[in-house]
PDB file of C-alpha atoms in Angstrom:
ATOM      1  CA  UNK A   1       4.303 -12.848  10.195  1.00  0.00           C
ATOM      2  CA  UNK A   2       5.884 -15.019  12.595  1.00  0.00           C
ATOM      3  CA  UNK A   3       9.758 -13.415  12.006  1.00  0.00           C
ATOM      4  CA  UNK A   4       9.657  -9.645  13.348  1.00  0.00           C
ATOM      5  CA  UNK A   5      12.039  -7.563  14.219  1.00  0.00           C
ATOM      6  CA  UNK A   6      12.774  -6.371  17.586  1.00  0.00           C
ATOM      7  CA  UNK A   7      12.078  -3.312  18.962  1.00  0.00           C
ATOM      8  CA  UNK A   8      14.371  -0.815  17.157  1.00  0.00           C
ATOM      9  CA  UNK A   9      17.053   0.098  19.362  1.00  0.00           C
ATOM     10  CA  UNK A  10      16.926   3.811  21.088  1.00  0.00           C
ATOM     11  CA  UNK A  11      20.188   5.146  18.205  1.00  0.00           C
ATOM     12  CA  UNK A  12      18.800   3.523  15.064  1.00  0.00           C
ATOM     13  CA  UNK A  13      22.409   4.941  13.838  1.00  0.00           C
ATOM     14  CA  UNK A  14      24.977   3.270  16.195  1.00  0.00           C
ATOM     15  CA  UNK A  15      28.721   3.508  16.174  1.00  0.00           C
ATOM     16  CA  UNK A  16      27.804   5.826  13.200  1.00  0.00           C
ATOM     17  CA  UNK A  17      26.611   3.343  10.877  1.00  0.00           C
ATOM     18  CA  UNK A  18      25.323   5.244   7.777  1.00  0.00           C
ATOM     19  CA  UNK A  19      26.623   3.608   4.597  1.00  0.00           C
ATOM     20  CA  UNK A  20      24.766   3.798   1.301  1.00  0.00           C
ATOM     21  CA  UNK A  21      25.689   2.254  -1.825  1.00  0.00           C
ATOM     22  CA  UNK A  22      27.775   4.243  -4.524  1.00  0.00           C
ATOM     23  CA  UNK A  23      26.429   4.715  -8.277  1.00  0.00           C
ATOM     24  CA  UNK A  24      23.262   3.850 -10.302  1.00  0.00           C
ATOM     25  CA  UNK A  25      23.372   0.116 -11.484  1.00  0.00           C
ATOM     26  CA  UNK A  26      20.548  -0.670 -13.993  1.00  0.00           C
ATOM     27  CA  UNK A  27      21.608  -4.440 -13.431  1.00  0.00           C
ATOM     28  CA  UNK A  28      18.762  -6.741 -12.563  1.00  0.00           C
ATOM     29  CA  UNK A  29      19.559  -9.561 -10.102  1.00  0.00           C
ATOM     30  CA  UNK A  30      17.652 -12.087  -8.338  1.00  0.00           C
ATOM     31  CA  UNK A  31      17.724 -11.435  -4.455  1.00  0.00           C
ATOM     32  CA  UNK A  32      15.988 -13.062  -1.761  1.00  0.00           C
ATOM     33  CA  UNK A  33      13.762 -10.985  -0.065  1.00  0.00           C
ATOM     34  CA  UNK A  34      12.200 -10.654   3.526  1.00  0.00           C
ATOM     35  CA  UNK A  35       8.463  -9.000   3.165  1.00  0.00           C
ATOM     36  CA  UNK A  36       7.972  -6.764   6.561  1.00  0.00           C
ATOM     37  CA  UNK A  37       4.907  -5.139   8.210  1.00  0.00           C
ATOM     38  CA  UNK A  38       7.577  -2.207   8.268  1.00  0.00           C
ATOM     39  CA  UNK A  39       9.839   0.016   6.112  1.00  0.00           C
ATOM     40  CA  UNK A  40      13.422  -0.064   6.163  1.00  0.00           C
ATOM     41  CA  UNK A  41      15.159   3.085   4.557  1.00  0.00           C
ATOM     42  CA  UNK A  42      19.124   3.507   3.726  1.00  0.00           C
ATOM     43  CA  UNK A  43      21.241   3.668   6.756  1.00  0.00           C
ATOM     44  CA  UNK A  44      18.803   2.698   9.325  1.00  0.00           C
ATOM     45  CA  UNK A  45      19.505  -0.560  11.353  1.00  0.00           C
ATOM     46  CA  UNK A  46      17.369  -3.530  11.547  1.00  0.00           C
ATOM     47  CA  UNK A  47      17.589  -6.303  14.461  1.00  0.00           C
ATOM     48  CA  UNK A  48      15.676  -9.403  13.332  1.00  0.00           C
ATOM     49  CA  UNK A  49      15.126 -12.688  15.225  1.00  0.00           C
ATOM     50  CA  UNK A  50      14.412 -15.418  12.629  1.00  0.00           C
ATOM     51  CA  UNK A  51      13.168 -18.591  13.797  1.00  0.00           C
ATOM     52  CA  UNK A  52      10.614 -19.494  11.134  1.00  0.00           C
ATOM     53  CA  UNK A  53      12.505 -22.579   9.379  1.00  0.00           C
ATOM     54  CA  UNK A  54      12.409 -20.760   5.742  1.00  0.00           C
ATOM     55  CA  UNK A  55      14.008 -17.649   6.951  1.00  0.00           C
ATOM     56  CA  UNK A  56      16.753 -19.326   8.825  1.00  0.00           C
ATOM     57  CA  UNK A  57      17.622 -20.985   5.214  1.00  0.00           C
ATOM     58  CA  UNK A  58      17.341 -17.600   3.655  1.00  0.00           C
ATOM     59  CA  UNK A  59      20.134 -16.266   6.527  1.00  0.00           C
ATOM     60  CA  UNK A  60      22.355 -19.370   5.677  1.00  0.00           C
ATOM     61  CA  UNK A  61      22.048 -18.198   1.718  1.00  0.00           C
ATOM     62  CA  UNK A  62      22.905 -14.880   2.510  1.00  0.00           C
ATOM     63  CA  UNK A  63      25.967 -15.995   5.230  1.00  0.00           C
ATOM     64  CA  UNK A  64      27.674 -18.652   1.749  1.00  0.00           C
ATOM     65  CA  UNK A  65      27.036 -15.068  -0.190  1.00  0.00           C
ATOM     66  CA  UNK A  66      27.581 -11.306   0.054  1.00  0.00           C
ATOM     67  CA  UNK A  67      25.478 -11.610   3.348  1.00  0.00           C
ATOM     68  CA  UNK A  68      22.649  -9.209   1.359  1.00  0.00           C
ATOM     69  CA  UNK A  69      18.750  -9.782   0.977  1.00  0.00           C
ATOM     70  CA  UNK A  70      15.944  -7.595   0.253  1.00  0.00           C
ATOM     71  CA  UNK A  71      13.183  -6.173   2.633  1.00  0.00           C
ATOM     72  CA  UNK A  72       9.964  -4.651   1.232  1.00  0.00           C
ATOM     73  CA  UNK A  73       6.658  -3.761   2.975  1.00  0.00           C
ATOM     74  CA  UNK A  74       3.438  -5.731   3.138  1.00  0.00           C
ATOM     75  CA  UNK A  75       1.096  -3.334   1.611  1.00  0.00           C
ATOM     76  CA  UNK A  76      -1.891  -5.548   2.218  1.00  0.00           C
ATOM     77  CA  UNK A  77      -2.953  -8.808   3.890  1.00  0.00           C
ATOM     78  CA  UNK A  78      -0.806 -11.254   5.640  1.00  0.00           C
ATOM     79  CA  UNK A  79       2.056 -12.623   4.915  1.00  0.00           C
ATOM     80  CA  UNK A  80       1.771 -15.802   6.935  1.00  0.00           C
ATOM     81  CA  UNK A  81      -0.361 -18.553   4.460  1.00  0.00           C
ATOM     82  CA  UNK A  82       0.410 -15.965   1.589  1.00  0.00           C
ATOM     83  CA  UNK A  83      -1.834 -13.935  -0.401  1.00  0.00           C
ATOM     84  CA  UNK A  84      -0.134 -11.016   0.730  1.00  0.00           C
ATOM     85  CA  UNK A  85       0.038  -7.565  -1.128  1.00  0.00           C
ATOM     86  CA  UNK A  86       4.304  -6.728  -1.463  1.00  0.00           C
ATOM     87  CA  UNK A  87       5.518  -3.348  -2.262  1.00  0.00           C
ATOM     88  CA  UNK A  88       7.472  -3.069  -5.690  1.00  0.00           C
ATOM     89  CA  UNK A  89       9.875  -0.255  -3.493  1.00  0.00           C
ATOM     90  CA  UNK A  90      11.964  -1.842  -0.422  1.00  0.00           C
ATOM     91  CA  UNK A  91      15.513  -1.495   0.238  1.00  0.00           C
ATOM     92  CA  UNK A  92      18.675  -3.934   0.336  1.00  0.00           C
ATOM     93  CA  UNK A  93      19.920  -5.421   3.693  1.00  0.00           C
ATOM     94  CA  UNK A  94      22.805  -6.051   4.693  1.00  0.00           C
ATOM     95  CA  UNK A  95      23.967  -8.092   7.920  1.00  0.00           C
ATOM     96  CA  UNK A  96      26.750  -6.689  10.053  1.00  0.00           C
ATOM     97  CA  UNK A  97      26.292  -9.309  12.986  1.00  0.00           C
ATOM     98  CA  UNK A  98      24.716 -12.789  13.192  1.00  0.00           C
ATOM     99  CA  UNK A  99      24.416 -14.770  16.009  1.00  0.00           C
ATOM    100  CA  UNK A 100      22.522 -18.459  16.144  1.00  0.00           C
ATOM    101  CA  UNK A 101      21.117 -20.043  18.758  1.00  0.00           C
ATOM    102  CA  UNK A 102      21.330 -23.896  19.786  1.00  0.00           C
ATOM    103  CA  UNK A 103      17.705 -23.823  18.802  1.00  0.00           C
ATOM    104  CA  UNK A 104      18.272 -22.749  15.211  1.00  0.00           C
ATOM    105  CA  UNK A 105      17.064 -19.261  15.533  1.00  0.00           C
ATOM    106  CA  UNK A 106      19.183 -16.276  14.303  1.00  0.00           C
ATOM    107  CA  UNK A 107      19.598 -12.918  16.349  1.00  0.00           C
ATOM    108  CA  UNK A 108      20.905 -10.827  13.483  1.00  0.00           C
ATOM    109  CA  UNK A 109      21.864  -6.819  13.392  1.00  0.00           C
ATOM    110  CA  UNK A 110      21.285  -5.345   9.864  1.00  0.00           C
ATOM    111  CA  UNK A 111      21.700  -2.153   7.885  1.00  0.00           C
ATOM    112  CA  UNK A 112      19.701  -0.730   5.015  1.00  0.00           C
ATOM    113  CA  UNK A 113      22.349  -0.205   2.142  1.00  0.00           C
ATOM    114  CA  UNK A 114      20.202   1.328  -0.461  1.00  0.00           C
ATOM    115  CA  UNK A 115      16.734   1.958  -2.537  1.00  0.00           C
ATOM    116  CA  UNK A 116      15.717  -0.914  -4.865  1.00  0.00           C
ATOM    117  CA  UNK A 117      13.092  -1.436  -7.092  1.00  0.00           C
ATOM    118  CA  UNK A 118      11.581  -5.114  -7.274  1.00  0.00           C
ATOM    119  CA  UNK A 119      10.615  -5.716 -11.684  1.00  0.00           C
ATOM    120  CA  UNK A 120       9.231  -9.405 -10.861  1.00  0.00           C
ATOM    121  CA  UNK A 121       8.367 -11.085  -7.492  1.00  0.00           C
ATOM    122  CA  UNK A 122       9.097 -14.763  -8.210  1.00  0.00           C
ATOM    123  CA  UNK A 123       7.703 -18.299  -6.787  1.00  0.00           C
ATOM    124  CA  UNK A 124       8.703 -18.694  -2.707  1.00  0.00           C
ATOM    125  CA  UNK A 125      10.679 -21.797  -2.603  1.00  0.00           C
ATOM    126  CA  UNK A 126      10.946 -21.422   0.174  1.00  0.00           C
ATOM    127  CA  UNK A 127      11.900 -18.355   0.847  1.00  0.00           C
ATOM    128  CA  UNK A 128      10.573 -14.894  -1.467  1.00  0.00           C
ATOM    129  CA  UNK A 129      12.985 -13.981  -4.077  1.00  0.00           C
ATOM    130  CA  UNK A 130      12.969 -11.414  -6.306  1.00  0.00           C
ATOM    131  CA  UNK A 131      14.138 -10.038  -9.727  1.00  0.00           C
ATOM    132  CA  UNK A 132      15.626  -6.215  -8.194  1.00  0.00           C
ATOM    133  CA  UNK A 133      17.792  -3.356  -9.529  1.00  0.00           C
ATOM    134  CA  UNK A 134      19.294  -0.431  -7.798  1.00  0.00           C
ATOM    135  CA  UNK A 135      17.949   2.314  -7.279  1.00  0.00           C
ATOM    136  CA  UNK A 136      19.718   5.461  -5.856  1.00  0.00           C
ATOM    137  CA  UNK A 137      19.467   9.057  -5.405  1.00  0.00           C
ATOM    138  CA  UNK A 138      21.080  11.616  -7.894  1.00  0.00           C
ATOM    139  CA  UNK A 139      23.728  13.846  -6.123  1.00  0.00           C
ATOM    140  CA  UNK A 140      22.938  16.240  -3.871  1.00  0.00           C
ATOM    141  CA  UNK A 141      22.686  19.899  -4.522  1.00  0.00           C
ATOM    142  CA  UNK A 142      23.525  22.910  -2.380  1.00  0.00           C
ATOM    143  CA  UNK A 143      19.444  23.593  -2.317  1.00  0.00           C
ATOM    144  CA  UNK A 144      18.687  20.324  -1.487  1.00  0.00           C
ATOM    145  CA  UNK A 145      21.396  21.088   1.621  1.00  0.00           C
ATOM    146  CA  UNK A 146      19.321  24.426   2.317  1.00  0.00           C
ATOM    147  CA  UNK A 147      16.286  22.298   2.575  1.00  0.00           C
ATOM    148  CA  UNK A 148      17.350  19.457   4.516  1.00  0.00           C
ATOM    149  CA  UNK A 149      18.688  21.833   6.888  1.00  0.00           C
ATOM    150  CA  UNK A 150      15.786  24.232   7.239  1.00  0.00           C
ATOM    151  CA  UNK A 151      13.309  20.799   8.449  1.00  0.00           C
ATOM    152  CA  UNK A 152      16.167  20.119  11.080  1.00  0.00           C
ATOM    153  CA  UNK A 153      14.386  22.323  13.665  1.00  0.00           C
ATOM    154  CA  UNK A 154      10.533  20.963  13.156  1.00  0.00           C
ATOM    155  CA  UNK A 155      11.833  17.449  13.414  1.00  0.00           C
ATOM    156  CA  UNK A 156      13.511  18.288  16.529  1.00  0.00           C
ATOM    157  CA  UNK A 157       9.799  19.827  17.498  1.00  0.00           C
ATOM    158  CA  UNK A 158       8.001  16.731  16.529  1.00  0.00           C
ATOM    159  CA  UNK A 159      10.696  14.390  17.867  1.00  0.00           C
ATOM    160  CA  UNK A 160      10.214  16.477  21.385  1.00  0.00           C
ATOM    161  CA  UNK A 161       6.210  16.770  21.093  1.00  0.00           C
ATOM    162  CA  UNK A 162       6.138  13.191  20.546  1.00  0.00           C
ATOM    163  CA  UNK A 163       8.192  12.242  23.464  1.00  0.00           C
ATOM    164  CA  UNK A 164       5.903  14.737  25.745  1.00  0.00           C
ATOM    165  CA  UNK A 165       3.131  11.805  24.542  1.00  0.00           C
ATOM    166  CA  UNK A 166       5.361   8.789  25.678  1.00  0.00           C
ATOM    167  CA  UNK A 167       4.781   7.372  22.623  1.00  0.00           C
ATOM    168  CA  UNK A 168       8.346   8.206  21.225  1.00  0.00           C
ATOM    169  CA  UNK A 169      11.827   6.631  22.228  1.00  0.00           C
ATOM    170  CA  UNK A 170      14.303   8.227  20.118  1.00  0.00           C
ATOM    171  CA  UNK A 171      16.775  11.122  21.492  1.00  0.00           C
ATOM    172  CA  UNK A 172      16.101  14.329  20.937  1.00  0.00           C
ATOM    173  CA  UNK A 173      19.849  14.329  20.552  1.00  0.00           C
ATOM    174  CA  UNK A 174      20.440  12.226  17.555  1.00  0.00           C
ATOM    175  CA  UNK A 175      22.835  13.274  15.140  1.00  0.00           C
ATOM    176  CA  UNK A 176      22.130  13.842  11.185  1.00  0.00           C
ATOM    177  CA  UNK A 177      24.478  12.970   8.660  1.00  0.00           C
ATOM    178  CA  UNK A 178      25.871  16.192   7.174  1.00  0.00           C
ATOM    179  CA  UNK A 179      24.984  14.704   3.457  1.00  0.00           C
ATOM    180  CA  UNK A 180      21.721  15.810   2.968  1.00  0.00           C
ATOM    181  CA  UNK A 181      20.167  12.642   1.572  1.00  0.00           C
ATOM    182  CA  UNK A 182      20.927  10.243   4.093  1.00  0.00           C
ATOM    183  CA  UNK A 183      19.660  13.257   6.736  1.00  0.00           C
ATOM    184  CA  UNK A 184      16.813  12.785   4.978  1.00  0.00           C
ATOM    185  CA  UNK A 185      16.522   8.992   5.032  1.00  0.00           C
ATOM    186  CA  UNK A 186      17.151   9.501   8.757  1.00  0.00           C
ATOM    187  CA  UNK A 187      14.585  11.726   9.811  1.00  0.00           C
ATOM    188  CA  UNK A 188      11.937   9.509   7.624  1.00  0.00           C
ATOM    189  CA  UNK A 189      12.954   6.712   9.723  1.00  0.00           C
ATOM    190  CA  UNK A 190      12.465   8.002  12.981  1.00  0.00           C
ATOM    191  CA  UNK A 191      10.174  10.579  12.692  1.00  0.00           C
ATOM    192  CA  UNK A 192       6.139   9.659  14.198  1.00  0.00           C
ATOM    193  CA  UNK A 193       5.111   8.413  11.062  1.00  0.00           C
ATOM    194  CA  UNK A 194       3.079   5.419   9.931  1.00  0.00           C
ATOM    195  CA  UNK A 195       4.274   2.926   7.150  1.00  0.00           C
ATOM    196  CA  UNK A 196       2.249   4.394   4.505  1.00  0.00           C
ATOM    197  CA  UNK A 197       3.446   7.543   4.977  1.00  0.00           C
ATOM    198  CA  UNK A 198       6.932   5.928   5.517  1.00  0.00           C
ATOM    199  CA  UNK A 199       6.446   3.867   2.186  1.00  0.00           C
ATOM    200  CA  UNK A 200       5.880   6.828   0.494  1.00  0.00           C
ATOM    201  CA  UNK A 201       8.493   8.826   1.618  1.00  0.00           C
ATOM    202  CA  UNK A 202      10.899   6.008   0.441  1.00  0.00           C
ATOM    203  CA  UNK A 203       9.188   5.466  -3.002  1.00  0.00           C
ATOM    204  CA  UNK A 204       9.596   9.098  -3.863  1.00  0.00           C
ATOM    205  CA  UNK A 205      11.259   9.401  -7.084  1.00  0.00           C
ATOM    206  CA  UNK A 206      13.917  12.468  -6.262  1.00  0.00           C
ATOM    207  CA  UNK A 207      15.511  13.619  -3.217  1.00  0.00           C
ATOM    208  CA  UNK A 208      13.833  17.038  -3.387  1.00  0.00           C
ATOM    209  CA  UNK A 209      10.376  15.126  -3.792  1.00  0.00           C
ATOM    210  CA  UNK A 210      11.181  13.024  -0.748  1.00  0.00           C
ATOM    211  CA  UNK A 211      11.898  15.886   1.023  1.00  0.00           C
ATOM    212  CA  UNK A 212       9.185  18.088   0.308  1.00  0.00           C
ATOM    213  CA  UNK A 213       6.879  15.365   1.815  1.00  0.00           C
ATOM    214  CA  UNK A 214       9.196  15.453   4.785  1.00  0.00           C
ATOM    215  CA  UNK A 215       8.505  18.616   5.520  1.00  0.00           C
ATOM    216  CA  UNK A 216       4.801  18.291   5.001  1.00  0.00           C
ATOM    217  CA  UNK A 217       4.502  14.821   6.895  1.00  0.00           C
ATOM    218  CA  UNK A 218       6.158  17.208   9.648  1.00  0.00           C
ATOM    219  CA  UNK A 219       4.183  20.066   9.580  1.00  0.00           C
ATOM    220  CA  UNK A 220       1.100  17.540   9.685  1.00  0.00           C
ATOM    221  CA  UNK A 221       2.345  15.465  12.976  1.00  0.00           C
ATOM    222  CA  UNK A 222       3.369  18.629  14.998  1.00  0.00           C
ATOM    223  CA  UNK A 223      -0.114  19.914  14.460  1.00  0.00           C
ATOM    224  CA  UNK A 224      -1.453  16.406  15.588  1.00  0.00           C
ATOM    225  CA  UNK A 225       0.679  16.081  18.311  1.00  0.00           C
ATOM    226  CA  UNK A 226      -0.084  19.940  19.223  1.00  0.00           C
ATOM    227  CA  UNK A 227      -4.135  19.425  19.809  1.00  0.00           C
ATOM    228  CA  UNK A 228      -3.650  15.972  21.524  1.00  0.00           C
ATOM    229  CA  UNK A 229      -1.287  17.717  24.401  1.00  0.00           C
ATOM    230  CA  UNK A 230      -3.462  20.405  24.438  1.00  0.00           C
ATOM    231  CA  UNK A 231      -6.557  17.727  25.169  1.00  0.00           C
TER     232      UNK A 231
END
């Protein structure tokens, strides 16, 4: 794909950005989307540079609008001369800052503002669209606290293993949200994963279910991590 992001920034949670959107709409909408070699979960920031000339008209569209568009994984192929595989599971984005150049490229800062699920991919023209609905989490529970709270510490391992490889950039430091689902949308995000695993972890159909592959995702990378330090 010629339009990537950039290298996501060292805080993928700056100036505490966490927002996530509020109720369960079973509304279906057309939104245009941007397919990514990535995963974008709730809360987590996005920089994009768009210089491919149908992207910067799907910025414009989104900058007359409500300054949203949808992002969903490439499961297979390429998405550059189509015949690309999409994922029917991405999340909406939403742009906080845009900035364009004289050249007609956009540097844009966005957030992930919730779980959708994509009914119909429709014709590019020229950019993807996409017939979406909402989909968020039910409520939290006081368990689902218990067990958000109990992975904190093997994150932290993993997050600190990983580093000890050079292969990780984000601080050991980083603060979770006290409400357990966007926690765990946050330690998805930055945890040593790769975007299947990531994919999955967003597709999962509860909280608790998303979490309980957290845990084992975890449990899996500090043993990986483990045997290559030891060599």
């Amino acid at each position: 794909m010629s339009d990537q992001p950039d290298d996501m920034p060292n805080d993928p949670y700056p100036d505490d950005t966490r927002v996530a959107d509020s109720g369960t709409s079973t509304d279906i909408f057309e939104l245009p989307m941007f397919p990514l070699g990535s995963v974008l979960f709730p809360s987590m920031i996005l920089p994009l540079r768009i210089f491919e000339p149908r992207y910067q008209a799907l910025v414009r569209r989104c900058l007359d609008g409500d300054r949203r568009f949808g992002v969903a994984m490439i499961d297979r192929g390429s998405e550059v001369g189509g015949g690309d595989v999409r994922s029917m599971i991405g999340c909406v984005s939403t742009i906080l800052q845009e900035e364009e150049q004289t050249d007609g490229q956009w540097f844009l800062v966005c957030v992930g503002t919730g779980r959708l699920r994509i009914q119909e991919w429709l014709e590019d023209d020229p950019y993807p669209v996409a017939r979406v609905s909402m989909w968020v989490d039910d409520d939290p529970t006081d368990e689902l606290l218990h067990q958000v709270r109990a992975l904190e510490a093997p994150f932290r391992t993993v997050l600190a293993l990983a580093s000890e490889l050079d292969e990780w950039s984000v601080p050991l430091t980083i603060e979770l949200s006290e409400d357990p689902i966007l926690a765990s949308y946050q330690m998805s995000a930055v945890s040593p994963f790769g975007s299947f695993d990531r994919q999955q972890l967003l597709a999962a159909e509860t909280a608790t279910a998303r979490v309980d592959l957290l845990g084992e995702l975890l449990a899996d990378a500090d043993l990986v991590l483990r045997a290559r330090l030891g060599g």
